[in-house]
Amino acid sequence: MVMVRMKVVGTATRVWRIGADDPRKVMHGLKVGLALTLVSLFYYTRPLYDGVGRAAMWAIMTVVVVFEYTVGGCLYKGFNRATATLSAGALAIGVHWIAAKSGHKVEPVILGASVFLLASTATFSRFIPTVKARFDYGVTIFILTYSLVAVSGYRVEQLLTLAQQRLSTIAIGICICLLVCVLICPVWAGQELHLLIVRNMEKLADSLEGSVEDYFTEDRIADPKSTSPSQKSQGYKCVLNSKASEDSQANLARWEPAHGRFGFRHPWSQYQKVGAAMRYCAYCIEALSGCINSEIQAPESIKKHLSDVCMRLSSQCSMVLKDMSSSIKAMRRSQGIDLLVADMNEAVQDLQSALKALPSQLIQGTASPQREAASDEKHSISVTATLPLMEALPLITVASLLIEISSRIEG
Amino acid sequence: MVMVRMKVVGTATRVWRIGADDPRKVMHGLKVGLALTLVSLFYYTRPLYDGVGRAAMWAIMTVVVVFEYTVGGCLYKGFNRATATLSAGALAIGVHWIAAKSGHKVEPVILGASVFLLASTATFSRFIPTVKARFDYGVTIFILTYSLVAVSGYRVEQLLTLAQQRLSTIAIGICICLLVCVLICPVWAGQELHLLIVRNMEKLADSLEGSVEDYFTEDRIADPKSTSPSQKSQGYKCVLNSKASEDSQANLARWEPAHGRFGFRHPWSQYQKVGAAMRYCAYCIEALSGCINSEIQAPESIKKHLSDVCMRLSSQCSMVLKDMSSSIKAMRRSQGIDLLVADMNEAVQDLQSALKALPSQLIQGTASPQREAASDEKHSISVTATLPLMEALPLITVASLLIEISSRIEG
């Protein structure tokens, strides 16, 4: 009994947190409720109900199925539903007319064959990537409408009035959807994508700085096992698997009209490129943190020798990333970005020369009797020290790529 | 005109290749066509049509919407549709009865408020991860059925007969779907997941071996810019972004009954863990290939010193991975895996001692006048040579993890 109550409370807390973290999700639920109630009452009032007849259910169905979280999703589904219903309906009425002309025996054969052919090809077309990305829902509706109309068994004249009714109800459903979706707290897929990219870039900057800091701070060396990596340095993990959500949002954003500071034909695919570059960075940080947490640790003396340079490099890198993210956020070319990149490159040079100076230190070490120990040190330090450098290289690539992109976004 | 023809031919070739690469996709199209034709003809024959009435369209709708590529997807949607329709229908009839009792004026208020409340909460519940993963489709159908029944405006007795008709047609639709889906060339989500994991592991093994080989072969050194990385070494790239498809397939596989060599309650979540471990490996290979293609290259002499050990380590690693993949494929514990892992660990030791021997070589180098050059060499070699080692560490972790998992799968 206590167990059950614990579980219920736990679930409730989690659900509450989903709502509290993002009130727009609650808002979305209310919006769907509002749109549905509007449609329902619209058809519940008798005069209208008698006028449009049974087709009322198509309006409700349209609202339930078309209403999506983002405006882009709503537009995508609405457009797909409207065009698919229209084209499939027209085609089905045509085939129906031909079948009706050709006599009672051939009629079911023609209809059955046409349903089979169209359903097969349409289903197969969903495996084509472009169709999948843009018209997946439309294809489903196309098959559905075609088979419903073809099998209905009405005469063509009846079908025409039916089609007219159905189209008008679907149009009403889509209009109510779009009005509620756009007018009440709209959630734009484009803006979501924009914020996601900015947030991920900030997380990347934080975790790059955080993980290098973690490594070089004193208490960590004293007790390497007990101290867990700081929260800050784990941010890159959600960048690793962001591809799917970025792609889908970029797809939906293409359907949206100009909104906010985003014009028509905003270069959404550029966001995907920036996302790919950031994922590449995140892979490097993942590898870096693997090294930092590995069992082989560099001795303190060599660590100290490199700590300043490494820390400086990582903070320069994260400054570049942060500047980039704020310039993307504001959608204008950053003034200081060139300077910051130059600073970062300088820090890379410093680290390189610090590494060059290492062997001479080590040779002093090998002059002492613990020759074996020194070489051991050498090996482990090389694991840890070269990584920031190695990681800096793609960072620079990314940085220059980002500069180009930010200038394009600004344009 | 020529342009248009070129484009058409290009698209046709691409579409053809999709079909030729995976004939099951074509088969899927034909299956959908078959199922739809069956349902259509079933309802087109008059006696049945008159018996079940307009509800025939629900059977067609069910087939169009429920038929999915994998058996798991089909079962998931069928189950969701059936339970959601049943529960929402029962609830709506109950509310309808109460509303009808409470007088003409209050009736639309009660119905409208209940639609609003249920639609809002149900839509919000879709943001809860577990609901999203398992019952997303069911929630949509729940909202749809509830609003349709609540708004219908029939008397309760009429509703009951209507509900009975509708449920029977939906049941017929789901049965036809499942029969066609399971009996004709079934595509099991579980098997797909199994093959995906095996294939990805093989790709990982190939690309690990390939990229290290590419680096150490002679002609690459002679002309580092012109030779592009071999096809083989690029296989890890599809492992990087495999998370989404693995997750969805594992989700669907849970719905499937025992099939082939997979028992009921097969540990599908283990596959997700193996997938995560492999992705971690792929991140390392990504970092490694970044280093290999970087501008700073180690001089030949030091490369030669390490090439044998590195090559051996990478081939050992890839042998372990390949053995693992074939043991997962056959679903039994591999005989030689312990031996191979021991070999791999030995190769790691060898590489470590080779790295330890490096400084002594370098000291000989520094005895000569080109001291600066030697330290430069040292730095660049450390970039290239330590990476296989650094990467070997997670590999060993992954390997031991995989041994555990493969033994579990076998059990």
Tab-separated table of N, CA, C and O in Angstrom, chain B residues 41-132:
chain	number	residue	atom	x	y	z
B	41	LEU	N	-12.702	-5.425	-50.755
B	41	LEU	CA	-13.591	-6.377	-51.417
B	41	LEU	C	-14.531	-7.023	-50.411
B	41	LEU	O	-15.698	-7.273	-50.697
B	42	PHE	N	-14.016	-7.263	-49.218
B	42	PHE	CA	-14.812	-7.827	-48.138
B	42	PHE	C	-16.047	-6.965	-47.910
B	42	PHE	O	-17.140	-7.475	-47.686
B	43	TYR	N	-15.869	-5.645	-47.965
B	43	TYR	CA	-16.992	-4.753	-47.725
B	43	TYR	C	-17.725	-4.372	-48.993
B	43	TYR	O	-18.820	-3.834	-48.946
B	44	TYR	N	-17.100	-4.634	-50.141
B	44	TYR	CA	-17.750	-4.248	-51.385
B	44	TYR	C	-18.852	-5.223	-51.735
B	44	TYR	O	-19.836	-4.859	-52.364
B	45	THR	N	-18.700	-6.501	-51.337
B	45	THR	CA	-19.747	-7.489	-51.592
B	45	THR	C	-20.976	-7.089	-50.788
B	45	THR	O	-20.924	-6.947	-49.574
B	46	ARG	N	-22.073	-6.903	-51.471
B	46	ARG	CA	-23.226	-6.213	-50.897
B	46	ARG	C	-23.759	-6.745	-49.565
B	46	ARG	O	-24.029	-5.960	-48.667
B	47	PRO	N	-23.994	-8.062	-49.435
B	47	PRO	CA	-24.665	-8.513	-48.205
B	47	PRO	C	-23.940	-8.021	-46.952
B	47	PRO	O	-24.548	-7.460	-46.055
B	48	LEU	N	-22.646	-8.190	-46.947
B	48	LEU	CA	-21.874	-7.752	-45.785
B	48	LEU	C	-21.953	-6.245	-45.618
B	48	LEU	O	-22.078	-5.724	-44.521
B	49	TYR	N	-21.896	-5.578	-46.753
B	49	TYR	CA	-21.915	-4.116	-46.715
B	49	TYR	C	-23.168	-3.613	-46.018
B	49	TYR	O	-23.122	-2.761	-45.133
B	50	ASP	N	-24.311	-4.215	-46.411
B	50	ASP	CA	-25.563	-3.787	-45.787
B	50	ASP	C	-25.594	-4.154	-44.312
B	50	ASP	O	-26.136	-3.422	-43.489
B	51	GLY	N	-24.992	-5.316	-43.991
B	51	GLY	CA	-25.015	-5.765	-42.601
B	51	GLY	C	-24.274	-4.815	-41.670
B	51	GLY	O	-24.789	-4.364	-40.655
B	52	VAL	N	-23.045	-4.485	-42.036
B	52	VAL	CA	-22.237	-3.702	-41.115
B	52	VAL	C	-22.404	-2.199	-41.370
B	52	VAL	O	-21.986	-1.371	-40.578
B	53	GLY	N	-23.006	-1.867	-42.482
B	53	GLY	CA	-23.347	-0.461	-42.726
B	53	GLY	C	-22.149	0.436	-42.956
B	53	GLY	O	-21.089	-0.003	-43.411
B	54	ARG	N	-22.334	1.698	-42.623
B	54	ARG	CA	-21.308	2.702	-42.861
B	54	ARG	C	-19.998	2.401	-42.140
B	54	ARG	O	-18.959	2.906	-42.486
B	55	ALA	N	-20.106	1.596	-41.070
B	55	ALA	CA	-18.923	1.340	-40.256
B	55	ALA	C	-17.793	0.709	-41.067
B	55	ALA	O	-16.654	0.644	-40.605
B	56	ALA	N	-18.114	0.252	-42.302
B	56	ALA	CA	-17.090	-0.360	-43.146
B	56	ALA	C	-15.860	0.518	-43.264
B	56	ALA	O	-14.728	0.045	-43.272
B	57	MET	N	-16.105	1.816	-43.307
B	57	MET	CA	-14.963	2.713	-43.467
B	57	MET	C	-13.973	2.613	-42.301
B	57	MET	O	-12.785	2.865	-42.467
B	58	TRP	N	-14.463	2.191	-41.134
B	58	TRP	CA	-13.530	2.074	-40.005
B	58	TRP	C	-12.548	0.947	-40.215
B	58	TRP	O	-11.403	1.028	-39.766
B	59	ALA	N	-13.006	-0.103	-40.893
B	59	ALA	CA	-12.091	-1.205	-41.161
B	59	ALA	C	-10.979	-0.746	-42.103
B	59	ALA	O	-9.798	-1.012	-41.883
B	60	ILE	N	-11.375	-0.009	-43.152
B	60	ILE	CA	-10.370	0.483	-44.104
B	60	ILE	C	-9.398	1.435	-43.414
B	60	ILE	O	-8.182	1.335	-43.557
B	61	MET	N	-9.983	2.333	-42.623
B	61	MET	CA	-9.130	3.285	-41.906
B	61	MET	C	-8.147	2.563	-40.999
B	61	MET	O	-6.969	2.894	-40.930
B	62	THR	N	-8.634	1.531	-40.320
B	62	THR	CA	-7.763	0.767	-39.429
B	62	THR	C	-6.605	0.154	-40.194
B	62	THR	O	-5.449	0.244	-39.763
B	63	VAL	N	-6.915	-0.451	-41.336
B	63	VAL	CA	-5.837	-1.092	-42.097
B	63	VAL	C	-4.816	-0.055	-42.542
B	63	VAL	O	-3.608	-0.247	-42.395
B	64	VAL	N	-5.281	1.079	-43.061
B	64	VAL	CA	-4.347	2.092	-43.560
B	64	VAL	C	-3.442	2.588	-42.441
B	64	VAL	O	-2.232	2.755	-42.610
B	65	VAL	N	-4.038	2.808	-41.272
B	65	VAL	CA	-3.271	3.461	-40.211
B	65	VAL	C	-2.437	2.471	-39.405
B	65	VAL	O	-1.340	2.784	-38.955
B	66	VAL	N	-2.940	1.250	-39.240
B	66	VAL	CA	-2.268	0.300	-38.355
B	66	VAL	C	-1.134	-0.442	-39.050
B	66	VAL	O	-0.145	-0.807	-38.412
B	67	PHE	N	-1.243	-0.634	-40.352
B	67	PHE	CA	-0.234	-1.442	-41.044
B	67	PHE	C	1.130	-0.760	-41.021
B	67	PHE	O	1.311	0.306	-41.588
B	68	GLU	N	2.075	-1.409	-40.351
B	68	GLU	CA	3.422	-0.844	-40.245
B	68	GLU	C	4.447	-1.787	-40.851
B	68	GLU	O	4.149	-2.952	-41.120
B	69	TYR	N	5.650	-1.277	-41.020
B	69	TYR	CA	6.693	-2.069	-41.669
B	69	TYR	C	7.049	-3.317	-40.861
B	69	TYR	O	7.201	-4.399	-41.407
B	70	THR	N	7.186	-3.167	-39.545
B	70	THR	CA	7.589	-4.315	-38.728
B	70	THR	C	6.373	-4.897	-38.005
B	70	THR	O	5.385	-4.216	-37.786
B	71	VAL	N	6.496	-6.163	-37.633
B	71	VAL	CA	5.421	-6.820	-36.907
B	71	VAL	C	5.189	-6.108	-35.573
B	71	VAL	O	4.049	-5.900	-35.148
B	72	GLY	N	6.294	-5.690	-34.932
B	72	GLY	CA	6.177	-5.003	-33.654
B	72	GLY	C	5.364	-3.726	-33.789
B	72	GLY	O	4.496	-3.441	-32.970
B	73	GLY	N	5.638	-2.961	-34.854
B	73	GLY	CA	4.906	-1.721	-35.074
B	73	GLY	C	3.427	-1.984	-35.281
B	73	GLY	O	2.572	-1.269	-34.756
B	74	CYS	N	3.132	-3.050	-36.026
B	74	CYS	CA	1.755	-3.416	-36.321
B	74	CYS	C	1.013	-3.793	-35.043
B	74	CYS	O	-0.106	-3.343	-34.786
B	75	LEU	N	1.677	-4.601	-34.215
B	75	LEU	CA	1.064	-5.023	-32.958
B	75	LEU	C	0.856	-3.827	-32.036
B	75	LEU	O	-0.186	-3.688	-31.392
B	76	TYR	N	1.860	-2.974	-31.964
B	76	TYR	CA	1.799	-1.794	-31.103
B	76	TYR	C	0.604	-0.931	-31.485
B	76	TYR	O	-0.218	-0.556	-30.643
B	77	LYS	N	0.461	-0.663	-32.783
B	77	LYS	CA	-0.627	0.203	-33.212
B	77	LYS	C	-1.972	-0.492	-33.062
B	77	LYS	O	-2.950	0.130	-32.641
B	78	GLY	N	-2.024	-1.776	-33.403
B	78	GLY	CA	-3.285	-2.505	-33.282
B	78	GLY	C	-3.765	-2.545	-31.844
B	78	GLY	O	-4.932	-2.240	-31.550
B	79	PHE	N	-2.861	-2.876	-30.931
B	79	PHE	CA	-3.214	-2.943	-29.518
B	79	PHE	C	-3.672	-1.578	-29.015
B	79	PHE	O	-4.700	-1.447	-28.340
B	80	ASN	N	-2.913	-0.554	-29.362
B	80	ASN	CA	-3.251	0.801	-28.933
B	80	ASN	C	-4.615	1.210	-29.456
B	80	ASN	O	-5.430	1.754	-28.715
B	81	ARG	N	-4.844	0.915	-30.734
B	81	ARG	CA	-6.100	1.326	-31.328
B	81	ARG	C	-7.276	0.627	-30.664
B	81	ARG	O	-8.275	1.265	-30.308
B	82	ALA	N	-7.130	-0.682	-30.447
B	82	ALA	CA	-8.233	-1.449	-29.871
B	82	ALA	C	-8.542	-0.970	-28.458
B	82	ALA	O	-9.697	-0.650	-28.131
B	83	THR	N	-7.522	-0.907	-27.601
B	83	THR	CA	-7.789	-0.539	-26.208
B	83	THR	C	-8.276	0.897	-26.096
B	83	THR	O	-9.174	1.196	-25.307
B	84	ALA	N	-7.672	1.809	-26.895
B	84	ALA	CA	-8.072	3.212	-26.802
B	84	ALA	C	-9.514	3.386	-27.248
B	84	ALA	O	-10.294	4.091	-26.592
B	85	THR	N	-9.897	2.717	-28.337
B	85	THR	CA	-11.272	2.836	-28.808
B	85	THR	C	-12.244	2.310	-27.766
B	85	THR	O	-13.250	2.937	-27.440
B	86	LEU	N	-11.890	1.144	-27.203
B	86	LEU	CA	-12.765	0.513	-26.218
B	86	LEU	C	-12.941	1.409	-24.998
B	86	LEU	O	-14.070	1.710	-24.577
B	87	SER	N	-11.810	1.866	-24.421
B	87	SER	CA	-11.916	2.622	-23.169
B	87	SER	C	-12.560	3.980	-23.407
B	87	SER	O	-13.437	4.406	-22.650
B	88	ALA	N	-12.162	4.659	-24.478
B	88	ALA	CA	-12.736	5.980	-24.745
B	88	ALA	C	-14.217	5.852	-25.056
B	88	ALA	O	-15.029	6.668	-24.598
B	89	GLY	N	-14.595	4.806	-25.797
B	89	GLY	CA	-16.003	4.615	-26.128
B	89	GLY	C	-16.831	4.399	-24.874
B	89	GLY	O	-17.882	5.035	-24.688
B	90	ALA	N	-16.344	3.530	-23.971
B	90	ALA	CA	-17.081	3.251	-22.741
B	90	ALA	C	-17.241	4.531	-21.917
B	90	ALA	O	-18.334	4.868	-21.443
B	91	LEU	N	-16.146	5.257	-21.767
B	91	LEU	CA	-16.168	6.501	-20.991
B	91	LEU	C	-17.143	7.497	-21.598
B	91	LEU	O	-17.953	8.124	-20.887
B	92	ALA	N	-17.083	7.629	-22.923
B	92	ALA	CA	-17.931	8.620	-23.584
B	92	ALA	C	-19.404	8.263	-23.444
B	92	ALA	O	-20.240	9.142	-23.200
B	93	ILE	N	-19.716	6.977	-23.547
B	93	ILE	CA	-21.117	6.571	-23.406
B	93	ILE	C	-21.602	6.879	-21.992
B	93	ILE	O	-22.717	7.381	-21.786
B	94	GLY	N	-20.734	6.625	-21.009
B	94	GLY	CA	-21.087	6.942	-19.620
B	94	GLY	C	-21.380	8.425	-19.445
B	94	GLY	O	-22.425	8.813	-18.898
B	95	VAL	N	-20.464	9.265	-19.915
B	95	VAL	CA	-20.634	10.712	-19.774
B	95	VAL	C	-21.875	11.174	-20.524
B	95	VAL	O	-22.641	12.024	-20.048
B	96	HIS	N	-22.072	10.584	-21.686
B	96	HIS	CA	-23.228	10.926	-22.496
B	96	HIS	C	-24.530	10.647	-21.748
B	96	HIS	O	-25.468	11.443	-21.750
B	97	TRP	N	-24.566	9.510	-21.084
B	97	TRP	CA	-25.746	9.090	-20.326
B	97	TRP	C	-26.042	10.098	-19.211
B	97	TRP	O	-27.166	10.546	-19.023
B	98	ILE	N	-24.952	10.467	-18.485
B	98	ILE	CA	-25.104	11.451	-17.399
B	98	ILE	C	-25.611	12.774	-17.959
B	98	ILE	O	-26.536	13.392	-17.429
B	99	ALA	N	-25.008	13.208	-19.056
B	99	ALA	CA	-25.368	14.499	-19.649
B	99	ALA	C	-26.829	14.501	-20.092
B	99	ALA	O	-27.553	15.483	-19.902
B	100	ALA	N	-27.252	13.371	-20.686
B	100	ALA	CA	-28.640	13.286	-21.167
B	100	ALA	C	-29.622	13.377	-20.009
B	100	ALA	O	-30.715	13.928	-20.134
B	101	LYS	N	-29.240	12.833	-18.841
B	101	LYS	CA	-30.120	12.847	-17.668
B	101	LYS	C	-30.292	14.249	-17.099
B	101	LYS	O	-31.282	14.548	-16.432
B	102	SER	N	-29.274	15.112	-17.322
B	102	SER	CA	-29.263	16.378	-16.580
B	102	SER	C	-29.939	17.529	-17.332
B	102	SER	O	-29.770	18.689	-16.959
B	103	GLY	N	-30.704	17.222	-18.348
B	103	GLY	CA	-31.524	18.270	-18.957
B	103	GLY	C	-30.876	18.908	-20.178
B	103	GLY	O	-29.652	18.846	-20.383
B	104	HIS	N	-31.696	19.549	-20.984
B	104	HIS	CA	-31.274	20.058	-22.282
B	104	HIS	C	-30.270	21.187	-22.202
B	104	HIS	O	-29.428	21.347	-23.082
B	105	LYS	N	-30.418	22.024	-21.144
B	105	LYS	CA	-29.556	23.212	-21.100
B	105	LYS	C	-28.135	22.883	-20.657
B	105	LYS	O	-27.163	23.465	-21.128
B	106	VAL	N	-28.055	21.936	-19.701
B	106	VAL	CA	-26.739	21.617	-19.136
B	106	VAL	C	-25.963	20.668	-20.051
B	106	VAL	O	-24.732	20.612	-20.007
B	107	GLU	N	-26.677	19.933	-20.882
B	107	GLU	CA	-26.044	18.874	-21.675
B	107	GLU	C	-24.825	19.349	-22.476
B	107	GLU	O	-23.731	18.790	-22.313
B	108	PRO	N	-24.976	20.364	-23.334
B	108	PRO	CA	-23.792	20.776	-24.105
B	108	PRO	C	-22.651	21.265	-23.227
B	108	PRO	O	-21.487	21.070	-23.569
B	109	VAL	N	-22.982	21.872	-22.067
B	109	VAL	CA	-21.918	22.350	-21.171
B	109	VAL	C	-21.109	21.186	-20.643
B	109	VAL	O	-19.867	21.175	-20.694
B	110	ILE	N	-21.831	20.159	-20.157
B	110	ILE	CA	-21.124	18.993	-19.616
B	110	ILE	C	-20.273	18.344	-20.699
B	110	ILE	O	-19.085	18.052	-20.497
B	111	LEU	N	-20.860	18.142	-21.873
B	111	LEU	CA	-20.113	17.473	-22.948
B	111	LEU	C	-18.889	18.297	-23.351
B	111	LEU	O	-17.783	17.765	-23.488
B	112	GLY	N	-19.100	19.599	-23.538
B	112	GLY	CA	-17.985	20.469	-23.944
B	112	GLY	C	-16.876	20.463	-22.918
B	112	GLY	O	-15.697	20.320	-23.253
B	113	ALA	N	-17.266	20.585	-21.631
B	113	ALA	CA	-16.252	20.628	-20.576
B	113	ALA	C	-15.489	19.318	-20.510
B	113	ALA	O	-14.255	19.306	-20.361
B	114	SER	N	-16.205	18.187	-20.669
B	114	SER	CA	-15.503	16.900	-20.577
B	114	SER	C	-14.543	16.719	-21.749
B	114	SER	O	-13.428	16.217	-21.579
B	115	VAL	N	-14.972	17.152	-22.931
B	115	VAL	CA	-14.069	17.060	-24.093
B	115	VAL	C	-12.829	17.900	-23.848
B	115	VAL	O	-11.688	17.454	-24.050
B	116	PHE	N	-13.049	19.130	-23.346
B	116	PHE	CA	-11.915	20.024	-23.100
B	116	PHE	C	-10.945	19.411	-22.101
B	116	PHE	O	-9.735	19.343	-22.339
B	117	LEU	N	-11.495	18.938	-20.964
B	117	LEU	CA	-10.643	18.399	-19.901
B	117	LEU	C	-9.866	17.180	-20.384
B	117	LEU	O	-8.641	17.103	-20.227
B	118	LEU	N	-10.579	16.230	-20.978
B	118	LEU	CA	-9.918	14.993	-21.390
B	118	LEU	C	-8.883	15.241	-22.479
B	118	LEU	O	-7.779	14.704	-22.437
B	119	ALA	N	-9.247	16.079	-23.453
B	119	ALA	CA	-8.303	16.349	-24.542
B	119	ALA	C	-7.056	17.025	-24.003
B	119	ALA	O	-5.936	16.685	-24.387
B	120	SER	N	-7.223	17.971	-23.073
B	120	SER	CA	-6.058	18.677	-22.526
B	120	SER	C	-5.144	17.732	-21.770
B	120	SER	O	-3.936	17.682	-22.018
B	121	THR	N	-5.729	16.956	-20.832
B	121	THR	CA	-4.868	16.076	-20.035
B	121	THR	C	-4.228	15.001	-20.901
B	121	THR	O	-3.049	14.689	-20.741
B	122	ALA	N	-5.001	14.447	-21.829
B	122	ALA	CA	-4.447	13.381	-22.672
B	122	ALA	C	-3.309	13.920	-23.531
B	122	ALA	O	-2.255	13.291	-23.659
B	123	THR	N	-3.494	15.124	-24.092
B	123	THR	CA	-2.433	15.698	-24.912
B	123	THR	C	-1.190	15.963	-24.075
B	123	THR	O	-0.063	15.690	-24.498
B	124	PHE	N	-1.421	16.472	-22.861
B	124	PHE	CA	-0.259	16.732	-22.004
B	124	PHE	C	0.454	15.435	-21.648
B	124	PHE	O	1.687	15.394	-21.575
B	125	SER	N	-0.312	14.360	-21.449
B	125	SER	CA	0.307	13.091	-21.046
B	125	SER	C	1.257	12.561	-22.112
B	125	SER	O	2.142	11.757	-21.825
B	126	ARG	N	1.081	13.036	-23.344
B	126	ARG	CA	1.994	12.573	-24.397
B	126	ARG	C	3.413	13.092	-24.213
B	126	ARG	O	4.339	12.612	-24.853
B	127	PHE	N	3.581	14.096	-23.364
B	127	PHE	CA	4.938	14.600	-23.126
B	127	PHE	C	5.691	13.757	-22.105
B	127	PHE	O	6.887	13.928	-21.929
B	128	ILE	N	4.978	12.865	-21.390
B	128	ILE	CA	5.652	11.977	-20.434
B	128	ILE	C	6.381	10.898	-21.230
B	128	ILE	O	5.780	10.235	-22.070
B	129	PRO	N	7.692	10.737	-20.986
B	129	PRO	CA	8.485	9.847	-21.847
B	129	PRO	C	7.924	8.436	-22.009
B	129	PRO	O	7.884	7.924	-23.127
B	130	THR	N	7.510	7.781	-20.914
B	130	THR	CA	7.034	6.399	-21.065
B	130	THR	C	5.765	6.339	-21.905
B	130	THR	O	5.605	5.431	-22.723
B	131	VAL	N	4.864	7.296	-21.688
B	131	VAL	CA	3.641	7.324	-22.485
B	131	VAL	C	3.989	7.558	-23.950
B	131	VAL	O	3.475	6.894	-24.851
B	132	LYS	N	4.895	8.498	-24.181
B	132	LYS	CA	5.340	8.815	-25.541
B	132	LYS	C	5.861	7.559	-26.238
B	132	LYS	O	5.542	7.295	-27.399
